Amino acid sequence: MACARLTVLLTAFMLLTGLLGWQSGRSAQVADKPDDSYQYTLLFARVMQMIRQDYVDESKTSYKDLTYAALRGMLSSLDPHSQFLDEEAFQDMQRETKGEFSGLGIVIGIKDSELVILSPMEDTPGGRAGLMPGDRILKIDGKNTEKMTLAAAEKALKGLPGEKAALTLLRPVAGAPGGGTVFEVVLTRETIRVASVKDARMLPASLAGQDKIGYVRIEEFADNTSDELDHALEGLEQAGMQALVIDLRNNPGGLLDSAVDVAGKFVPTNTVIVSTKGRTPDQSQDFRARSERQHPNYPIALLINGYSASGAEIVAGALKDLNRAILVGETTFGKGSVQTVQTLGNGVGLRLTMAKYYTPSKRTIHEVGVAPDIDVPISDVEERRIVLAEAKRPLTAEEQADVAKMEDRQLERAVSSLRSVRIYNERQAALHAAPKTTAEANPPAPKPADGSTTPGAAQ
């Protein structure tokens, strides 16, 4: 009976391997030997059958459980971003891209081999608890995260509205014993509704002087980001905006198409915004500006930092290479790989790294990031004060005192740069528009090389 089961299982895996091999036949040749697929498929089938036959806890040995576990391990071994999406994860992913999901309202990532918070979202459990970019997550509900994959951590943080999650975190403090302060928070999950464009406003005269400089902050790139940004820009343009600051600090990325649409608003239609290159020609593609409405050609400054990732890096790299914006701040995160989501049927899917991003000048983003034109590094303390000032929640007396000391040097430098550009452009325009003097309009006749007078001069 065991032999028969193994034969059936092996046959199923061979059919699956053949199908996958046929689908990948359009790609580059795999380096495996011709008989490798049979050898390792047999090994996989034998191990699965041994587990089902002899493992002590039979409740854990269903084909579904074992297959899902194998797929999770297979994908997580490739990189932190590739992932097998079971029914729950696949539904969560679909809800997130539509701007609504259930969780704690924090975006996480792997930085220097540690699980860190990239961005706490405003008016969410994580944002209201005062979590900060760079906070390291040590434990989730008592489970150590040291060997936890990114996919496993994301799943552990999500849950139904009303469910609680206990986090143990380390906040980096320069020179502190152990590298920082360890603290714990207990958060209640809720439905997160993401408004990706925030704080659209004219900067005050105390910062911008007489210049009308607009400001918008993009928290992430979702389905609705392009429309939200258009709405925000329309209001600022009607108010007479002369220049614009787009704040991409702590923006973890999001949808590729959304990032391309945002960058495409400020360059001519059909301009290449970003390119992808994979193993095969069909994985290499140029993504071009396709915005039906072009906004005025006002000067733009982008604010970036070490937690600006993925889609934020696409926008920053494109507008820098296309000479459409000045980048101010710090080098970005360096997450420049492309994940595509493929439906596998029965409510499950696959998120797989297929290519890497390249800016219009063919510079790679992955593990390098995008460097600012004007480097303005700030301390962790300054970073936290800026995040607190942006928080849409009541602050404690201690936090209010901390915010009172806030000085956003990156924003100040961006505004200073835009004002300088405006002054230079006005003077250049005045120079070209000024009427020519009599001497310029009637230059003296050239004198012959032999020193004789010209006929005109003789007359």
Coordinates of N, CA, C and O in Angstrom, one line a residue, residues 384-443:
R384 N 12.6 61.1 14.8 CA 11.5 60.9 15.7 C 10.6 62.1 15.9 O 9.4 62.0 16.0
R385 N 11.3 63.2 16.1 CA 10.5 64.5 16.3 C 9.7 64.8 15.1 O 8.6 65.3 15.2
I386 N 10.3 64.6 13.9 CA 9.5 64.9 12.6 C 8.3 63.9 12.6 O 7.2 64.4 12.2
V387 N 8.5 62.6 12.9 CA 7.4 61.7 12.8 C 6.3 62.1 13.8 O 5.1 62.0 13.6
L388 N 6.7 62.5 15.0 CA 5.8 62.9 16.1 C 5.0 64.2 15.6 O 3.8 64.3 15.8
A389 N 5.7 65.1 15.0 CA 5.0 66.3 14.5 C 3.9 66.0 13.4 O 2.9 66.7 13.3
E390 N 4.1 64.9 12.7 CA 3.2 64.5 11.6 C 2.0 63.7 12.2 O 1.0 63.5 11.5
A391 N 2.2 63.2 13.4 CA 1.2 62.3 14.0 C -0.1 63.0 14.2 O -0.2 64.1 14.7
K392 N -1.2 62.3 13.8 CA -2.6 62.8 14.0 C -3.2 62.2 15.2 O -4.2 61.5 15.2
R393 N -2.6 62.4 16.3 CA -3.1 61.8 17.6 C -2.7 62.8 18.7 O -1.7 63.6 18.6
P394 N -3.4 62.7 19.8 CA -3.0 63.6 21.0 C -1.6 63.2 21.5 O -1.3 62.0 21.7
L395 N -0.7 64.1 21.7 CA 0.6 63.8 22.2 C 0.7 64.0 23.7 O 0.0 64.8 24.3
T396 N 1.5 63.2 24.3 CA 1.8 63.4 25.7 C 2.5 64.7 26.0 O 3.1 65.3 25.0
A397 N 2.6 65.1 27.2 CA 3.3 66.3 27.6 C 4.8 66.2 27.2 O 5.4 67.1 26.7
E398 N 5.3 65.0 27.4 CA 6.7 64.8 27.1 C 6.9 64.9 25.6 O 7.9 65.4 25.1
E399 N 6.0 64.3 24.8 CA 6.1 64.3 23.3 C 5.9 65.7 22.8 O 6.6 66.2 21.9
Q400 N 5.0 66.5 23.4 CA 4.8 67.9 23.0 C 6.1 68.7 23.2 O 6.5 69.5 22.4
A401 N 6.8 68.4 24.3 CA 8.0 69.2 24.6 C 9.1 68.8 23.6 O 9.9 69.6 23.2
D402 N 9.1 67.5 23.2 CA 10.0 67.0 22.2 C 9.8 67.7 20.9 O 10.7 68.1 20.2
V403 N 8.5 67.7 20.5 CA 8.2 68.3 19.2 C 8.5 69.8 19.1 O 8.9 70.3 18.1
A404 N 8.4 70.5 20.3 CA 8.7 71.9 20.3 C 10.2 72.2 19.9 O 10.5 73.3 19.5
K405 N 11.0 71.1 20.1 CA 12.4 71.3 19.7 C 12.7 70.9 18.2 O 13.8 70.9 17.8
M406 N 11.6 70.5 17.5 CA 11.8 70.0 16.2 C 12.4 71.0 15.2 O 12.0 72.2 15.2
E407 N 13.3 70.5 14.4 CA 13.9 71.3 13.3 C 14.0 70.4 12.1 O 14.9 69.5 12.1
D408 N 13.2 70.6 11.1 CA 13.2 69.7 10.0 C 14.3 70.3 9.0 O 13.9 71.1 8.0
R409 N 15.5 70.0 9.2 CA 16.6 70.5 8.3 C 16.5 70.1 6.9 O 16.9 70.8 6.0
Q410 N 15.9 68.9 6.7 CA 15.8 68.4 5.3 C 14.8 69.2 4.5 O 15.0 69.6 3.4
L411 N 13.6 69.5 5.2 CA 12.6 70.3 4.5 C 13.1 71.7 4.3 O 12.9 72.3 3.2
E412 N 13.8 72.3 5.3 CA 14.3 73.6 5.1 C 15.3 73.7 4.0 O 15.3 74.7 3.2
R413 N 16.2 72.7 3.8 CA 17.1 72.7 2.7 C 16.4 72.6 1.4 O 16.8 73.2 0.4
A414 N 15.4 71.8 1.3 CA 14.6 71.6 0.1 C 14.0 72.9 -0.3 O 14.0 73.3 -1.5
V415 N 13.4 73.6 0.7 CA 12.7 74.9 0.4 C 13.8 75.9 -0.1 O 13.6 76.7 -1.0
S416 N 14.9 76.0 0.6 CA 16.0 76.9 0.2 C 16.4 76.6 -1.2 O 16.7 77.5 -2.0
S417 N 16.5 75.3 -1.6 CA 16.9 75.0 -3.0 C 15.9 75.5 -4.0 O 16.3 76.0 -5.1
L418 N 14.6 75.3 -3.7 CA 13.6 75.7 -4.6 C 13.5 77.2 -4.8 O 13.3 77.7 -5.9
R419 N 13.7 77.9 -3.7 CA 13.8 79.4 -3.8 C 15.0 79.8 -4.6 O 14.8 80.8 -5.4
S420 N 16.1 79.2 -4.5 CA 17.3 79.5 -5.3 C 17.0 79.3 -6.8 O 17.4 80.1 -7.6
V421 N 16.3 78.1 -7.1 CA 16.0 77.9 -8.5 C 15.0 78.9 -9.0 O 15.2 79.4 -10.2
R422 N 14.1 79.4 -8.2 CA 13.1 80.4 -8.7 C 13.9 81.7 -9.0 O 13.6 82.4 -10.0
I423 N 14.8 82.1 -8.1 CA 15.5 83.4 -8.3 C 16.4 83.3 -9.5 O 16.4 84.2 -10.4
Y424 N 17.1 82.1 -9.7 CA 17.9 82.0 -10.9 C 17.1 82.0 -12.2 O 17.5 82.7 -13.1
N425 N 16.0 81.3 -12.2 CA 15.1 81.3 -13.4 C 14.6 82.7 -13.7 O 14.6 83.1 -14.9
E426 N 14.2 83.4 -12.7 CA 13.7 84.8 -13.0 C 14.8 85.7 -13.5 O 14.5 86.5 -14.4
R427 N 16.0 85.6 -13.0 CA 17.1 86.4 -13.5 C 17.5 86.0 -14.9 O 17.8 86.9 -15.8
Q428 N 17.4 84.7 -15.2 CA 17.7 84.3 -16.6 C 16.7 84.8 -17.6 O 17.0 85.3 -18.7
A429 N 15.4 84.7 -17.1 CA 14.3 85.2 -18.0 C 14.5 86.7 -18.2 O 14.3 87.2 -19.3
A430 N 14.8 87.5 -17.2 CA 15.0 88.9 -17.3 C 16.2 89.2 -18.2 O 16.1 90.2 -19.0
L431 N 17.2 88.5 -18.1 CA 18.4 88.7 -18.9 C 18.1 88.5 -20.4 O 18.5 89.3 -21.3
H432 N 17.3 87.5 -20.8 CA 17.0 87.2 -22.2 C 15.9 88.2 -22.7 O 15.8 88.4 -23.9
A433 N 15.1 88.7 -21.8 CA 14.0 89.6 -22.2 C 14.5 91.1 -22.3 O 13.8 91.9 -22.9
A434 N 15.6 91.4 -21.7 CA 16.1 92.8 -21.7 C 16.4 93.3 -23.0 O 17.0 92.6 -23.8
P435 N 16.0 94.6 -23.4 CA 16.4 95.1 -24.7 C 17.9 95.3 -24.9 O 18.5 95.7 -23.9
K436 N 18.4 95.2 -26.1 CA 19.8 95.3 -26.3 C 20.2 96.8 -26.3 O 19.4 97.6 -26.7
T437 N 21.4 97.1 -25.8 CA 21.9 98.5 -25.8 C 22.3 98.9 -27.2 O 22.4 98.0 -28.1
T438 N 22.5 100.2 -27.5 CA 22.9 100.6 -28.8 C 24.2 100.0 -29.3 O 24.3 99.6 -30.4
A439 N 25.1 99.9 -28.4 CA 26.4 99.2 -28.8 C 26.2 97.8 -29.2 O 26.8 97.3 -30.1
E440 N 25.3 97.1 -28.4 CA 25.0 95.7 -28.8 C 24.2 95.6 -30.1 O 24.4 94.7 -30.9
A441 N 23.3 96.6 -30.3 CA 22.5 96.5 -31.5 C 23.3 96.9 -32.8 O 23.0 96.4 -33.9
N442 N 24.3 97.8 -32.6 CA 25.1 98.3 -33.8 C 26.6 98.1 -33.4 O 27.3 99.1 -33.1
P443 N 27.1 96.9 -33.5 CA 28.5 96.7 -33.1 C 29.4 97.3 -34.2 O 29.0 97.5 -35.3

